[in-house]
Amino acid sequence: MKQKRFRRTGLLYDADETNPLTGVANLFDIAMVFSVALLIALVMSYQLPELLSNTDDITIVKNPGREDMKIIVKEKGQPIEVMNLTDQIGGGTGDVLGTAYKLADGRVVYVPETKNETTS
């Protein structure tokens, strides 16, 4: 009677066997690329590519003239700042910077004062 000799490595390791979680890493990479592409497409659809630029300054007014109005300011090298409208009245001294006008359709227009104005 012949005895069969098996090598230990031959019984426990099969070269054709692969790890079933190998594909999950590839799916994660694909999902990350897809999410970044979706974010860029969203920014471009609102015609606001300035949000992605480090050199551009931008100010956005959400819900102008309403109680939940917000002003979003992005300046070069600064974190994005969100200012909420409040009912509090500020006070103090300062310089006149310009005039704000409310139009008939509800929009508010700010007209800065020019320093080269001549008065008579």
Tab-separated table of N, CA, C and O in Angstrom:
chain	number	residue	atom	x	y	z
A	1	MET	N	0.829	-1.153	0.000
A	1	MET	CA	0.000	0.000	0.000
A	1	MET	C	0.893	1.241	0.000
A	1	MET	O	1.767	1.381	0.822
A	2	LYS	N	0.597	2.130	-0.908
A	2	LYS	CA	1.389	3.342	-1.032
A	2	LYS	C	0.777	4.445	-0.191
A	2	LYS	O	-0.425	4.595	-0.136
A	3	GLN	N	1.629	5.203	0.435
A	3	GLN	CA	1.163	6.357	1.199
A	3	GLN	C	1.361	7.596	0.344
A	3	GLN	O	2.402	7.776	-0.263
A	4	LYS	N	0.346	8.403	0.326
A	4	LYS	CA	0.434	9.659	-0.402
A	4	LYS	C	0.982	10.718	0.537
A	4	LYS	O	0.542	10.845	1.662
A	5	ARG	N	1.914	11.438	0.024
A	5	ARG	CA	2.501	12.503	0.834
A	5	ARG	C	2.004	13.837	0.278
A	5	ARG	O	2.142	14.107	-0.904
A	6	PHE	N	1.418	14.593	1.121
A	6	PHE	CA	0.928	15.924	0.738
A	6	PHE	C	1.803	16.978	1.391
A	6	PHE	O	2.145	16.870	2.570
A	7	ARG	N	2.090	17.949	0.611
A	7	ARG	CA	2.807	19.083	1.203
A	7	ARG	C	1.783	19.971	1.889
A	7	ARG	O	0.684	20.194	1.388
A	8	ARG	N	2.154	20.509	3.014
A	8	ARG	CA	1.228	21.348	3.781
A	8	ARG	C	0.810	22.591	2.987
A	8	ARG	O	-0.331	23.000	3.037
A	9	THR	N	1.735	23.203	2.301
A	9	THR	CA	1.388	24.405	1.568
A	9	THR	C	0.435	24.099	0.431
A	9	THR	O	-0.361	24.943	0.068
A	10	GLY	N	0.494	22.920	-0.124
A	10	GLY	CA	-0.391	22.571	-1.219
A	10	GLY	C	-1.832	22.416	-0.775
A	10	GLY	O	-2.752	22.651	-1.537
A	11	LEU	N	-2.067	22.006	0.457
A	11	LEU	CA	-3.422	21.825	0.944
A	11	LEU	C	-4.067	23.139	1.384
A	11	LEU	O	-5.267	23.325	1.248
A	12	LEU	N	-3.286	24.048	1.929
A	12	LEU	CA	-3.846	25.273	2.494
A	12	LEU	C	-3.868	26.455	1.526
A	12	LEU	O	-4.606	27.395	1.720
A	13	TYR	N	-3.062	26.430	0.523
A	13	TYR	CA	-2.950	27.573	-0.366
A	13	TYR	C	-3.195	27.144	-1.789
A	13	TYR	O	-2.551	26.234	-2.288
A	14	ASP	N	-4.146	27.794	-2.420
A	14	ASP	CA	-4.415	27.526	-3.826
A	14	ASP	C	-4.070	28.797	-4.603
A	14	ASP	O	-4.584	29.871	-4.305
A	15	ALA	N	-3.226	28.710	-5.580
A	15	ALA	CA	-2.759	29.879	-6.328
A	15	ALA	C	-3.893	30.535	-7.114
A	15	ALA	O	-3.855	31.731	-7.384
A	16	ASP	N	-4.897	29.777	-7.489
A	16	ASP	CA	-6.004	30.328	-8.259
A	16	ASP	C	-7.021	31.065	-7.385
A	16	ASP	O	-7.862	31.802	-7.881
A	17	GLU	N	-6.963	30.860	-6.090
A	17	GLU	CA	-7.911	31.483	-5.183
A	17	GLU	C	-7.514	32.942	-4.954
A	17	GLU	O	-6.366	33.268	-4.687
A	18	THR	N	-8.492	33.863	-5.064
A	18	THR	CA	-8.218	35.282	-4.848
A	18	THR	C	-9.060	35.791	-3.692
A	18	THR	O	-10.068	35.182	-3.315
A	19	ASN	N	-8.676	36.909	-3.169
A	19	ASN	CA	-9.392	37.531	-2.066
A	19	ASN	C	-10.692	38.134	-2.599
A	19	ASN	O	-10.659	38.936	-3.523
A	20	PRO	N	-11.841	37.825	-2.037
A	20	PRO	CA	-13.105	38.370	-2.560
A	20	PRO	C	-13.275	39.869	-2.298
A	20	PRO	O	-14.093	40.516	-2.926
A	21	LEU	N	-12.494	40.458	-1.417
A	21	LEU	CA	-12.622	41.884	-1.125
A	21	LEU	C	-11.731	42.748	-2.016
A	21	LEU	O	-11.704	43.966	-1.850
A	22	THR	N	-11.035	42.149	-2.947
A	22	THR	CA	-10.162	42.923	-3.832
A	22	THR	C	-10.963	43.903	-4.679
A	22	THR	O	-10.541	45.039	-4.882
A	23	GLY	N	-12.119	43.521	-5.139
A	23	GLY	CA	-12.944	44.388	-5.969
A	23	GLY	C	-13.565	45.546	-5.210
A	23	GLY	O	-13.908	46.571	-5.797
A	24	VAL	N	-13.709	45.413	-3.899
A	24	VAL	CA	-14.314	46.481	-3.102
A	24	VAL	C	-13.428	47.723	-3.107
A	24	VAL	O	-13.934	48.852	-3.171
A	25	ALA	N	-12.129	47.559	-3.071
A	25	ALA	CA	-11.224	48.709	-3.114
A	25	ALA	C	-11.373	49.449	-4.438
A	25	ALA	O	-11.374	50.686	-4.468
A	26	ASN	N	-11.538	48.724	-5.511
A	26	ASN	CA	-11.738	49.371	-6.803
A	26	ASN	C	-13.076	50.103	-6.855
A	26	ASN	O	-13.167	51.187	-7.433
A	27	LEU	N	-14.113	49.545	-6.261
A	27	LEU	CA	-15.413	50.212	-6.222
A	27	LEU	C	-15.349	51.502	-5.412
A	27	LEU	O	-15.968	52.500	-5.771
A	28	PHE	N	-14.590	51.507	-4.328
A	28	PHE	CA	-14.427	52.721	-3.532
A	28	PHE	C	-13.739	53.804	-4.349
A	28	PHE	O	-14.150	54.965	-4.312
A	29	ASP	N	-12.705	53.459	-5.090
A	29	ASP	CA	-12.007	54.437	-5.925
A	29	ASP	C	-12.938	55.016	-6.984
A	29	ASP	O	-12.939	56.230	-7.229
A	30	ILE	N	-13.732	54.173	-7.585
A	30	ILE	CA	-14.671	54.631	-8.606
A	30	ILE	C	-15.717	55.560	-7.986
A	30	ILE	O	-16.074	56.591	-8.567
A	31	ALA	N	-16.194	55.233	-6.796
A	31	ALA	CA	-17.182	56.072	-6.125
A	31	ALA	C	-16.597	57.438	-5.774
A	31	ALA	O	-17.283	58.467	-5.895
A	32	MET	N	-15.347	57.488	-5.368
A	32	MET	CA	-14.715	58.771	-5.044
A	32	MET	C	-14.567	59.644	-6.294
A	32	MET	O	-14.835	60.844	-6.265
A	33	VAL	N	-14.143	59.057	-7.388
A	33	VAL	CA	-14.002	59.812	-8.637
A	33	VAL	C	-15.367	60.306	-9.106
A	33	VAL	O	-15.514	61.455	-9.533
A	34	PHE	N	-16.378	59.478	-8.996
A	34	PHE	CA	-17.725	59.867	-9.389
A	34	PHE	C	-18.239	61.019	-8.532
A	34	PHE	O	-18.842	61.968	-9.038
A	35	SER	N	-18.001	60.981	-7.214
A	35	SER	CA	-18.504	62.037	-6.335
A	35	SER	C	-17.803	63.370	-6.603
A	35	SER	O	-18.440	64.416	-6.572
A	36	VAL	N	-16.514	63.344	-6.896
A	36	VAL	CA	-15.807	64.590	-7.220
A	36	VAL	C	-16.315	65.146	-8.549
A	36	VAL	O	-16.539	66.353	-8.686
A	37	ALA	N	-16.531	64.275	-9.530
A	37	ALA	CA	-17.062	64.730	-10.821
A	37	ALA	C	-18.469	65.305	-10.650
A	37	ALA	O	-18.816	66.311	-11.282
A	38	LEU	N	-19.267	64.715	-9.795
A	38	LEU	CA	-20.611	65.223	-9.531
A	38	LEU	C	-20.567	66.586	-8.854
A	38	LEU	O	-21.351	67.483	-9.193
A	39	LEU	N	-19.644	66.777	-7.930
A	39	LEU	CA	-19.486	68.073	-7.269
A	39	LEU	C	-19.080	69.156	-8.263
A	39	LEU	O	-19.637	70.254	-8.252
A	40	ILE	N	-18.151	68.849	-9.141
A	40	ILE	CA	-17.721	69.819	-10.153
A	40	ILE	C	-18.857	70.132	-11.116
A	40	ILE	O	-19.079	71.286	-11.482
A	41	ALA	N	-19.613	69.123	-11.517
A	41	ALA	CA	-20.747	69.349	-12.417
A	41	ALA	C	-21.811	70.221	-11.747
A	41	ALA	O	-22.417	71.087	-12.394
A	42	LEU	N	-22.021	70.041	-10.455
A	42	LEU	CA	-22.989	70.854	-9.726
A	42	LEU	C	-22.553	72.314	-9.669
A	42	LEU	O	-23.363	73.221	-9.900
A	43	VAL	N	-21.296	72.558	-9.391
A	43	VAL	CA	-20.782	73.928	-9.339
A	43	VAL	C	-20.880	74.575	-10.716
A	43	VAL	O	-21.260	75.741	-10.851
A	44	MET	N	-20.550	73.836	-11.756
A	44	MET	CA	-20.610	74.388	-13.103
A	44	MET	C	-22.047	74.638	-13.558
A	44	MET	O	-22.313	75.574	-14.304
A	45	SER	N	-22.998	73.827	-13.082
A	45	SER	CA	-24.383	74.024	-13.495
A	45	SER	C	-24.961	75.314	-12.907
A	45	SER	O	-25.853	75.906	-13.481
A	46	TYR	N	-24.458	75.736	-11.766
A	46	TYR	CA	-24.892	77.007	-11.180
A	46	TYR	C	-24.048	78.178	-11.670
A	46	TYR	O	-24.174	79.278	-11.152
A	47	GLN	N	-23.185	77.964	-12.637
A	47	GLN	CA	-22.291	78.981	-13.201
A	47	GLN	C	-21.499	79.701	-12.111
A	47	GLN	O	-21.387	80.920	-12.102
A	48	LEU	N	-20.944	78.928	-11.168
A	48	LEU	CA	-20.139	79.492	-10.091
A	48	LEU	C	-18.766	78.821	-10.008
A	48	LEU	O	-18.396	78.288	-8.968
A	49	PRO	N	-17.988	78.840	-11.094
A	49	PRO	CA	-16.662	78.220	-11.014
A	49	PRO	C	-15.717	78.987	-10.089
A	49	PRO	O	-14.670	78.481	-9.729
A	50	GLU	N	-16.105	80.212	-9.673
A	50	GLU	CA	-15.276	80.986	-8.752
A	50	GLU	C	-15.153	80.291	-7.400
A	50	GLU	O	-14.199	80.520	-6.662
A	51	LEU	N	-16.128	79.449	-7.048
A	51	LEU	CA	-16.055	78.734	-5.776
A	51	LEU	C	-14.892	77.761	-5.739
A	51	LEU	O	-14.390	77.428	-4.672
A	52	LEU	N	-14.442	77.287	-6.899
A	52	LEU	CA	-13.336	76.343	-6.950
A	52	LEU	C	-11.983	77.031	-7.070
A	52	LEU	O	-10.961	76.391	-6.917
A	53	SER	N	-11.967	78.320	-7.333
A	53	SER	CA	-10.726	79.057	-7.544
A	53	SER	C	-10.199	79.632	-6.233
A	53	SER	O	-10.969	80.132	-5.412
A	54	ASN	N	-8.888	79.574	-6.039
A	54	ASN	CA	-8.282	80.144	-4.838
A	54	ASN	C	-8.053	81.643	-4.961
A	54	ASN	O	-7.837	82.316	-3.965
A	55	THR	N	-8.081	82.178	-6.171
A	55	THR	CA	-7.725	83.581	-6.372
A	55	THR	C	-8.932	84.505	-6.491
A	55	THR	O	-8.757	85.713	-6.415
A	56	ASP	N	-10.123	83.986	-6.672
A	56	ASP	CA	-11.299	84.825	-6.871
A	56	ASP	C	-12.017	85.094	-5.552
A	56	ASP	O	-12.096	84.236	-4.683
A	57	ASP	N	-12.534	86.311	-5.416
A	57	ASP	CA	-13.389	86.681	-4.292
A	57	ASP	C	-14.827	86.641	-4.773
A	57	ASP	O	-15.128	87.033	-5.893
A	58	ILE	N	-15.737	86.162	-3.906
A	58	ILE	CA	-17.136	86.054	-4.303
A	58	ILE	C	-18.023	86.321	-3.093
A	58	ILE	O	-17.679	85.975	-1.964
A	59	THR	N	-19.163	86.984	-3.335
A	59	THR	CA	-20.173	87.233	-2.316
A	59	THR	C	-21.518	86.787	-2.874
A	59	THR	O	-21.904	87.200	-3.961
A	60	ILE	N	-22.221	85.953	-2.127
A	60	ILE	CA	-23.514	85.427	-2.553
A	60	ILE	C	-24.559	85.850	-1.523
A	60	ILE	O	-24.342	85.701	-0.325
A	61	VAL	N	-25.696	86.378	-1.982
A	61	VAL	CA	-26.811	86.733	-1.105
A	61	VAL	C	-27.929	85.734	-1.376
A	61	VAL	O	-28.468	85.674	-2.475
A	62	LYS	N	-28.254	84.939	-0.368
A	62	LYS	CA	-29.345	83.971	-0.483
A	62	LYS	C	-30.604	84.559	0.119
A	62	LYS	O	-30.564	85.150	1.189
A	63	ASN	N	-31.719	84.412	-0.565
A	63	ASN	CA	-33.028	84.876	-0.108
A	63	ASN	C	-33.011	86.361	0.234
A	63	ASN	O	-33.318	86.752	1.360
A	64	PRO	N	-32.679	87.237	-0.722
A	64	PRO	CA	-32.579	88.666	-0.402
A	64	PRO	C	-33.922	89.258	0.016
A	64	PRO	O	-34.944	88.980	-0.581
A	65	GLY	N	-33.894	90.049	1.102
A	65	GLY	CA	-35.082	90.744	1.575
A	65	GLY	C	-35.998	89.909	2.444
A	65	GLY	O	-37.002	90.419	2.927
A	66	ARG	N	-35.687	88.637	2.665
A	66	ARG	CA	-36.549	87.797	3.497
A	66	ARG	C	-35.920	87.597	4.867
A	66	ARG	O	-34.767	87.959	5.108
A	67	GLU	N	-36.682	87.005	5.786
A	67	GLU	CA	-36.201	86.813	7.153
A	67	GLU	C	-35.020	85.856	7.241
A	67	GLU	O	-34.183	85.985	8.124
A	68	ASP	N	-34.955	84.879	6.337
A	68	ASP	CA	-33.867	83.890	6.379
A	68	ASP	C	-32.729	84.242	5.417
A	68	ASP	O	-32.028	83.367	4.941
A	69	MET	N	-32.521	85.532	5.176
A	69	MET	CA	-31.473	85.990	4.258
A	69	MET	C	-30.096	85.656	4.820
A	69	MET	O	-29.849	85.788	6.011
A	70	LYS	N	-29.209	85.197	3.937
A	70	LYS	CA	-27.834	84.887	4.309
A	70	LYS	C	-26.896	85.527	3.306
A	70	LYS	O	-27.197	85.591	2.119
A	71	ILE	N	-25.758	85.980	3.788
A	71	ILE	CA	-24.713	86.512	2.926
A	71	ILE	C	-23.500	85.608	3.088
A	71	ILE	O	-23.005	85.415	4.205
A	72	ILE	N	-23.037	85.042	1.981
A	72	ILE	CA	-21.897	84.129	1.983
A	72	ILE	C	-20.733	84.840	1.314
A	72	ILE	O	-20.851	85.273	0.172
A	73	VAL	N	-19.613	84.959	2.028
A	73	VAL	CA	-18.458	85.701	1.531
A	73	VAL	C	-17.260	84.759	1.465
A	73	VAL	O	-16.925	84.099	2.451
A	74	LYS	N	-16.624	84.705	0.276
A	74	LYS	CA	-15.391	83.932	0.099
A	74	LYS	C	-14.328	84.890	-0.414
A	74	LYS	O	-14.453	85.456	-1.487
A	75	GLU	N	-13.299	85.098	0.400
A	75	GLU	CA	-12.204	85.968	0.026
A	75	GLU	C	-10.928	85.149	-0.069
A	75	GLU	O	-10.789	84.115	0.588
A	76	LYS	N	-9.996	85.629	-0.875
A	76	LYS	CA	-8.741	84.920	-1.119
A	76	LYS	C	-7.993	84.684	0.198
A	76	LYS	O	-7.741	85.609	0.957
A	77	GLY	N	-7.653	83.448	0.468
A	77	GLY	CA	-6.866	83.096	1.634
A	77	GLY	C	-7.629	83.078	2.943
A	77	GLY	O	-7.043	82.866	3.991
A	78	GLN	N	-8.939	83.307	2.914
A	78	GLN	CA	-9.745	83.335	4.131
A	78	GLN	C	-10.764	82.194	4.093
A	78	GLN	O	-11.171	81.752	3.031
A	79	PRO	N	-11.192	81.726	5.260
A	79	PRO	CA	-12.259	80.711	5.258
A	79	PRO	C	-13.580	81.331	4.800
A	79	PRO	O	-13.780	82.539	4.911
A	80	ILE	N	-14.476	80.501	4.289
A	80	ILE	CA	-15.781	80.979	3.833
A	80	ILE	C	-16.596	81.417	5.045
A	80	ILE	O	-16.713	80.698	6.028
A	81	GLU	N	-17.161	82.617	4.965
A	81	GLU	CA	-17.914	83.200	6.076
A	81	GLU	C	-19.383	83.301	5.694
A	81	GLU	O	-19.719	83.771	4.614
A	82	VAL	N	-20.272	82.840	6.579
A	82	VAL	CA	-21.714	82.921	6.370
A	82	VAL	C	-22.284	83.867	7.415
A	82	VAL	O	-22.095	83.675	8.613
A	83	MET	N	-22.968	84.917	6.941
A	83	MET	CA	-23.577	85.893	7.844
A	83	MET	C	-25.096	85.768	7.736
A	83	MET	O	-25.640	85.809	6.636
A	84	ASN	N	-25.761	85.628	8.854
A	84	ASN	CA	-27.217	85.517	8.906
A	84	ASN	C	-27.827	86.866	9.250
A	84	ASN	O	-27.270	87.635	10.028
A	85	LEU	N	-29.008	87.143	8.700
A	85	LEU	CA	-29.733	88.373	8.994
A	85	LEU	C	-30.340	88.258	10.385
A	85	LEU	O	-30.909	87.233	10.751
A	86	THR	N	-30.196	89.311	11.172
A	86	THR	CA	-30.786	89.329	12.514
A	86	THR	C	-31.626	90.592	12.677
A	86	THR	O	-31.529	91.529	11.894
A	87	ASP	N	-32.438	90.612	13.736
A	87	ASP	CA	-33.265	91.777	14.045
A	87	ASP	C	-32.523	92.783	14.917
A	87	ASP	O	-33.050	93.843	15.231
A	88	GLN	N	-31.301	92.466	15.326
A	88	GLN	CA	-30.541	93.356	16.198
A	88	GLN	C	-30.064	94.568	15.408
A	88	GLN	O	-29.703	94.467	14.246
A	89	ILE	N	-30.071	95.702	16.071
A	89	ILE	CA	-29.624	96.942	15.451
A	89	ILE	C	-28.231	97.253	15.975
A	89	ILE	O	-27.993	97.259	17.182
A	90	GLY	N	-27.303	97.501	15.051
A	90	GLY	CA	-25.939	97.841	15.443
A	90	GLY	C	-25.806	99.336	15.623
A	90	GLY	O	-26.562	100.134	15.075
A	91	GLY	N	-24.840	99.733	16.384
A	91	GLY	CA	-24.625	101.145	16.605
A	91	GLY	C	-23.147	101.440	16.721
A	91	GLY	O	-22.331	100.550	16.899
A	92	GLY	N	-22.792	102.699	16.583
A	92	GLY	CA	-21.404	103.098	16.705
A	92	GLY	C	-21.098	104.198	15.724
A	92	GLY	O	-21.979	104.766	15.081
A	93	THR	N	-19.851	104.527	15.611
A	93	THR	CA	-19.435	105.570	14.690
A	93	THR	C	-18.681	104.935	13.534
A	93	THR	O	-18.128	103.846	13.663
A	94	GLY	N	-18.664	105.635	12.412
A	94	GLY	CA	-17.976	105.107	11.248
A	94	GLY	C	-18.079	106.051	10.076
A	94	GLY	O	-18.532	107.195	10.205
A	95	ASP	N	-17.670	105.587	8.935
A	95	ASP	CA	-17.694	106.381	7.714
A	95	ASP	C	-18.816	105.902	6.810
A	95	ASP	O	-19.120	104.707	6.763
A	96	VAL	N	-19.393	106.814	6.059
A	96	VAL	CA	-20.418	106.474	5.083
A	96	VAL	C	-19.724	105.826	3.887
A	96	VAL	O	-18.776	106.375	3.326
A	97	LEU	N	-20.166	104.640	3.519
A	97	LEU	CA	-19.550	103.926	2.403
A	97	LEU	C	-20.376	104.020	1.134
A	97	LEU	O	-19.860	103.842	0.051
A	98	GLY	N	-21.648	104.255	1.264
A	98	GLY	CA	-22.509	104.320	0.097
A	98	GLY	C	-23.960	104.339	0.506
A	98	GLY	O	-24.301	104.529	1.666
A	99	THR	N	-24.824	104.108	-0.479
A	99	THR	CA	-26.255	104.154	-0.251
A	99	THR	C	-26.886	102.890	-0.807
A	99	THR	O	-26.494	102.412	-1.874
A	100	ALA	N	-27.862	102.354	-0.089
A	100	ALA	CA	-28.603	101.187	-0.554
A	100	ALA	C	-30.006	101.623	-0.945
A	100	ALA	O	-30.654	102.399	-0.234
A	101	TYR	N	-30.484	101.154	-2.085
A	101	TYR	CA	-31.818	101.481	-2.583
A	101	TYR	C	-32.606	100.198	-2.765
A	101	TYR	O	-32.090	99.216	-3.300
A	102	LYS	N	-33.865	100.213	-2.335
A	102	LYS	CA	-34.746	99.069	-2.561
A	102	LYS	C	-35.592	99.380	-3.785
A	102	LYS	O	-36.324	100.369	-3.820
A	103	LEU	N	-35.504	98.525	-4.791
A	103	LEU	CA	-36.244	98.723	-6.032
A	103	LEU	C	-37.676	98.235	-5.882
A	103	LEU	O	-38.026	97.554	-4.908
A	104	ALA	N	-38.526	98.559	-6.855
A	104	ALA	CA	-39.940	98.189	-6.810
A	104	ALA	C	-40.142	96.680	-6.812
A	104	ALA	O	-41.109	96.178	-6.244
A	105	ASP	N	-39.226	95.943	-7.439
A	105	ASP	CA	-39.383	94.480	-7.493
A	105	ASP	C	-38.805	93.791	-6.255
A	105	ASP	O	-38.774	92.570	-6.186
A	106	GLY	N	-38.319	94.542	-5.268
A	106	GLY	CA	-37.836	93.957	-4.021
A	106	GLY	C	-36.324	93.800	-3.939
A	106	GLY	O	-35.804	93.494	-2.880
A	107	ARG	N	-35.610	93.983	-5.047
A	107	ARG	CA	-34.151	93.865	-5.015
A	107	ARG	C	-33.550	95.073	-4.315
A	107	ARG	O	-34.101	96.165	-4.355
A	108	VAL	N	-32.418	94.867	-3.669
A	108	VAL	CA	-31.692	95.937	-3.002
A	108	VAL	C	-30.407	96.179	-3.768
A	108	VAL	O	-29.653	95.247	-4.039
A	109	VAL	N	-30.164	97.446	-4.131
A	109	VAL	CA	-28.981	97.826	-4.896
A	109	VAL	C	-28.110	98.698	-4.013
A	109	VAL	O	-28.598	99.663	-3.413
A	110	TYR	N	-26.836	98.362	-3.923
A	110	TYR	CA	-25.879	99.148	-3.147
A	110	TYR	C	-25.047	99.992	-4.102
A	110	TYR	O	-24.479	99.476	-5.054
A	111	VAL	N	-24.995	101.300	-3.854
A	111	VAL	CA	-24.219	102.213	-4.688
A	111	VAL	C	-23.119	102.808	-3.814
A	111	VAL	O	-23.394	103.602	-2.910
A	112	PRO	N	-21.855	102.416	-4.037
A	112	PRO	CA	-20.774	102.969	-3.208
A	112	PRO	C	-20.505	104.417	-3.566
A	112	PRO	O	-20.716	104.847	-4.701
A	113	GLU	N	-20.069	105.177	-2.577
A	113	GLU	CA	-19.720	106.568	-2.817
A	113	GLU	C	-18.333	106.625	-3.442
A	113	GLU	O	-17.446	105.873	-3.046
A	114	THR	N	-18.159	107.513	-4.404
A	114	THR	CA	-16.840	107.683	-5.004
A	114	THR	C	-16.130	108.804	-4.280
A	114	THR	O	-16.731	109.791	-3.861
A	115	LYS	N	-14.830	108.675	-4.113
A	115	LYS	CA	-14.055	109.678	-3.386
A	115	LYS	C	-13.719	110.871	-4.270
A	115	LYS	O	-13.272	111.887	-3.783
A	116	ASN	N	-13.931	110.759	-5.577
A	116	ASN	CA	-13.598	111.837	-6.501
A	116	ASN	C	-14.780	112.765	-6.762
A	116	ASN	O	-14.747	113.563	-7.674
A	117	GLU	N	-15.859	112.632	-5.973
A	117	GLU	CA	-17.036	113.463	-6.171
A	117	GLU	C	-16.727	114.905	-5.831
A	117	GLU	O	-16.030	115.193	-4.860
A	118	THR	N	-17.243	115.797	-6.636
A	118	THR	CA	-17.095	117.230	-6.323
A	118	THR	C	-18.445	117.758	-5.901
A	118	THR	O	-19.482	117.451	-6.497
A	119	THR	N	-18.471	118.507	-4.851
A	119	THR	CA	-19.716	119.092	-4.364
A	119	THR	C	-19.671	120.593	-4.608
A	119	THR	O	-18.633	121.232	-4.560
A	120	SER	N	-20.833	121.147	-4.887
A	120	SER	CA	-20.865	122.592	-5.138
A	120	SER	C	-21.722	123.308	-4.126
A	120	SER	O	-22.447	122.793	-3.387
